[in-house]
Amino acid sequence: MFWQEDEDKTLPYQAPDDILDLSFSIQCKRLPLDHAWALSQAIRSALPWFHEESATGIHTIHVAESGNGWLRPDDAEHQMLLPSRRTRMALRIPKQRLADTQKLTGKTLDIDGYPLTVGDAKEKPLLNAAVIFARYVLSDAEEQEPDFLQRMAKEIHTTTDVKVKKMMCGKSNAINTPDGVLFTRHLMVADLDSAPSIRLQQYGLGGGRKLGCGLFLPHKSIKTLKPTE
């Protein structure tokens, strides 16, 4: 006889902790709004191993006025950020690289001519959130929103083996690099169970992780899942 019970949903979900965010305090008076490339190169210089690790990513720096990234100034090339004492810089890293990444503390990075001094670090584990969003996911200017969403649905299925049912695009954005302009879209994914939510945060969507692309965060206005969900 073959008899297989459904998974016990009452058991708490244990999120893997092999990938996490390391959040640093910073001292910096001004930063270009479009600083993804400059920050990436500064991290490469300070941590030569960082760009060789496929799981690493760099969250671009946001201040309070930018909220969760869904509202940003349109003229990014000529806008400046004014970081406050509460502004943080976060890197997504494998846990095994924690000690190596903590060596950033005390260093001063050159972000396109603007000095940024890195302070103390705090570990931030990935959270079981039913709704997650990425500020930037690589696309191109010719790709229409329905095509983008269909492509994302296929990538999510490949990454999580889950057929996603709820997604929404936010504003588009451009990232300037020496090789040209990268076109990105904001993406929110909703109604996720714990395992696919964590997996998407671990592995992201598309490329450009070192430029802040494809990195998912829990949506601040949505509560995280209960331990038994």
Coordinates of C-alpha atoms in Angstrom, one line a residue:
M1 CA 0.0 0.0 0.0
F2 CA 1.2 3.5 -0.8
W3 CA -0.2 6.2 1.5
Q4 CA 1.2 9.8 1.5
E5 CA -0.2 12.5 3.7
D6 CA -0.3 16.1 2.7
E7 CA 2.4 18.3 4.2
D8 CA 1.6 19.3 7.8
K9 CA 0.8 23.0 7.6
T10 CA 0.9 23.4 11.3
L11 CA 4.6 23.0 11.5
P12 CA 6.5 26.3 11.5
Y13 CA 8.5 27.1 8.4
Q14 CA 12.2 27.3 9.0
A15 CA 13.6 29.8 6.6
P16 CA 17.2 29.0 5.4
D17 CA 19.7 31.4 6.7
D18 CA 22.5 30.8 4.1
I19 CA 21.9 34.1 2.4
L20 CA 21.2 37.4 4.3
D21 CA 21.5 41.1 4.1
L22 CA 24.2 42.9 6.0
S23 CA 23.1 46.5 6.7
F24 CA 25.8 49.2 7.4
S25 CA 25.4 52.6 8.9
I26 CA 27.0 55.3 6.7
Q27 CA 28.4 58.8 6.9
C28 CA 27.8 60.6 3.6
K29 CA 26.7 64.2 2.9
R30 CA 25.6 63.7 -0.7
L31 CA 25.3 61.0 -3.3
P32 CA 24.2 61.0 -7.0
L33 CA 20.7 59.5 -7.3
D34 CA 22.0 57.3 -10.1
H35 CA 24.9 55.7 -8.1
A36 CA 24.5 52.0 -8.9
W37 CA 27.5 51.7 -11.1
A38 CA 29.8 53.9 -8.9
L39 CA 28.7 52.0 -5.7
S40 CA 29.3 48.7 -7.5
Q41 CA 32.8 49.7 -8.5
A42 CA 33.6 51.0 -5.0
I43 CA 32.5 47.6 -3.4
R44 CA 34.6 45.8 -6.0
S45 CA 37.6 47.8 -5.0
A46 CA 37.1 47.3 -1.3
L47 CA 36.1 43.6 -1.5
P48 CA 37.8 42.1 -4.6
W49 CA 36.0 38.7 -4.0
F50 CA 32.5 40.2 -4.0
H51 CA 31.9 40.3 -7.8
E52 CA 33.1 36.7 -8.1
E53 CA 30.2 35.4 -5.9
S54 CA 27.0 34.7 -7.8
A55 CA 24.8 35.1 -4.7
T56 CA 26.0 38.6 -3.7
G57 CA 24.1 41.7 -4.5
I58 CA 24.2 45.4 -3.7
H59 CA 21.1 47.4 -2.7
T60 CA 21.3 50.9 -4.0
I61 CA 21.0 53.5 -1.2
H62 CA 17.7 55.1 -0.6
V63 CA 16.7 57.9 1.7
A64 CA 13.3 58.5 3.5
E65 CA 12.0 60.7 0.6
S66 CA 12.3 57.8 -1.8
G67 CA 10.0 55.6 0.3
N68 CA 10.1 51.9 -0.7
G69 CA 11.3 52.8 -4.2
W70 CA 8.0 53.1 -6.0
L71 CA 8.3 56.9 -6.2
R72 CA 11.6 58.3 -7.4
P73 CA 12.6 61.6 -9.1
D74 CA 12.4 61.4 -12.9
D75 CA 15.6 63.2 -13.7
A76 CA 17.9 60.7 -12.0
E77 CA 21.1 61.8 -13.8
H78 CA 21.1 65.2 -12.2
Q79 CA 19.4 64.5 -8.8
M80 CA 21.3 64.1 -5.5
L81 CA 20.5 62.1 -2.4
L82 CA 21.1 63.6 1.0
P83 CA 21.6 60.7 3.4
S84 CA 20.6 61.1 7.0
R85 CA 21.9 59.4 10.1
R86 CA 19.3 56.7 9.6
T87 CA 20.3 55.9 6.0
R88 CA 21.8 52.5 5.5
M89 CA 23.8 50.6 2.9
A90 CA 22.9 47.0 2.5
L91 CA 24.7 44.1 0.8
R92 CA 23.1 40.7 0.1
I93 CA 25.7 38.0 0.8
P94 CA 26.2 34.3 1.5
K95 CA 26.4 33.8 5.3
Q96 CA 29.8 32.2 4.8
R97 CA 31.1 35.6 3.7
L98 CA 29.8 37.5 6.7
A99 CA 33.2 38.0 8.3
D100 CA 34.8 39.1 5.0
T101 CA 32.0 41.6 4.4
Q102 CA 32.2 43.1 7.9
K103 CA 35.7 44.3 7.0
L104 CA 34.0 47.2 5.1
T105 CA 33.4 48.8 8.5
G106 CA 35.8 51.8 8.9
K107 CA 36.5 52.1 5.2
T108 CA 35.7 55.2 3.1
L109 CA 34.4 54.5 -0.4
D110 CA 34.6 56.8 -3.3
I111 CA 31.1 57.0 -4.9
D112 CA 31.7 59.0 -8.1
G113 CA 33.7 61.6 -6.2
Y114 CA 31.6 61.6 -3.1
P115 CA 33.1 60.0 0.1
L116 CA 31.0 57.5 1.9
T117 CA 32.4 56.1 5.3
V118 CA 31.1 52.7 6.3
G119 CA 30.0 52.2 9.9
D120 CA 28.8 49.3 12.0
A121 CA 27.0 46.4 10.5
K122 CA 23.8 44.6 11.4
E123 CA 22.7 41.2 10.1
K124 CA 19.2 41.1 8.6
P125 CA 17.8 37.7 7.8
L126 CA 15.4 37.2 4.9
L127 CA 11.8 37.4 6.0
N128 CA 8.8 35.2 5.1
A129 CA 6.7 37.8 3.4
A130 CA 3.6 37.1 1.3
V131 CA 4.3 40.2 -0.8
I132 CA 7.8 41.1 -2.0
F133 CA 9.1 43.7 -4.4
A134 CA 12.2 44.6 -6.3
R135 CA 13.0 48.2 -7.0
Y136 CA 14.8 47.3 -10.2
V137 CA 14.4 44.3 -12.5
L138 CA 16.2 44.3 -15.9
S139 CA 14.1 44.8 -18.9
D140 CA 14.5 46.9 -22.1
A141 CA 12.8 50.0 -23.5
E142 CA 11.1 47.9 -26.2
E143 CA 9.6 45.3 -23.9
Q144 CA 5.9 46.0 -23.2
E145 CA 4.6 45.5 -19.7
P146 CA 2.5 42.4 -20.5
D147 CA 5.5 40.7 -22.1
F148 CA 7.7 41.7 -19.1
L149 CA 5.2 40.1 -16.7
Q150 CA 4.9 37.0 -18.7
R151 CA 8.7 36.6 -18.8
M152 CA 8.9 37.2 -15.1
A153 CA 6.2 34.6 -14.5
K154 CA 8.2 32.0 -16.4
E155 CA 11.4 32.9 -14.5
I156 CA 9.6 32.7 -11.2
H157 CA 8.3 29.2 -12.1
T158 CA 11.8 28.2 -13.1
T159 CA 13.3 29.5 -9.8
T160 CA 10.5 28.3 -7.4
D161 CA 8.5 25.7 -9.3
V162 CA 5.4 27.9 -8.4
K163 CA 2.9 29.4 -10.8
V164 CA 2.6 33.0 -9.6
K165 CA -0.8 34.5 -9.8
K166 CA -0.3 38.1 -8.7
M167 CA 2.3 40.6 -9.9
M168 CA 2.3 44.3 -10.6
C169 CA 4.8 46.6 -12.3
G170 CA 5.8 50.0 -10.9
K171 CA 7.7 52.8 -12.5
S172 CA 10.5 52.2 -15.0
N173 CA 14.0 53.4 -14.3
A174 CA 17.3 53.8 -16.1
I175 CA 20.8 52.9 -14.8
N176 CA 23.7 54.5 -16.5
T177 CA 26.8 52.4 -17.0
P178 CA 30.0 52.8 -19.2
D179 CA 28.5 50.2 -21.6
G180 CA 25.2 52.1 -22.0
V181 CA 21.9 52.6 -20.2
L182 CA 20.1 49.7 -18.5
F183 CA 16.3 49.8 -18.6
T184 CA 14.6 48.4 -15.5
R185 CA 11.1 48.0 -14.0
H186 CA 9.8 47.8 -10.5
L187 CA 8.1 44.5 -9.7
M188 CA 5.8 43.4 -6.9
V189 CA 4.9 39.8 -6.4
A190 CA 2.0 38.9 -4.1
D191 CA 0.3 36.0 -2.5
L192 CA 3.4 33.9 -2.0
D193 CA 3.9 31.1 0.5
S194 CA 7.0 31.1 2.7
A195 CA 9.3 28.8 0.6
P196 CA 8.9 30.6 -2.8
S197 CA 9.1 34.0 -1.1
I198 CA 12.4 33.2 0.5
R199 CA 13.8 31.5 -2.6
L200 CA 13.0 34.6 -4.7
Q201 CA 14.8 36.7 -2.2
Q202 CA 17.8 34.4 -2.2
Y203 CA 18.2 34.1 -6.0
G204 CA 16.3 37.1 -7.4
L205 CA 15.2 37.6 -11.0
G206 CA 17.3 38.5 -14.0
G207 CA 20.8 39.8 -13.8
G208 CA 22.4 42.9 -12.5
R209 CA 22.6 41.9 -8.8
K210 CA 25.8 44.0 -8.4
L211 CA 23.8 47.0 -9.6
G212 CA 20.9 46.5 -7.3
C213 CA 18.7 44.7 -9.9
G214 CA 16.6 41.6 -9.2
L215 CA 16.9 41.9 -5.4
F216 CA 13.6 41.4 -3.6
L217 CA 12.5 42.8 -0.2
P218 CA 9.4 42.3 1.9
H219 CA 6.9 45.0 1.2
K220 CA 6.8 47.3 4.2
S221 CA 3.0 47.8 4.2
I222 CA 2.4 44.0 4.3
K223 CA 2.8 41.9 7.4
T224 CA 5.1 38.9 7.2
L225 CA 3.5 35.5 7.3
K226 CA 2.7 33.8 10.5
P227 CA 5.1 31.1 11.5
T228 CA 2.6 28.4 10.7
E229 CA 1.7 29.8 7.2

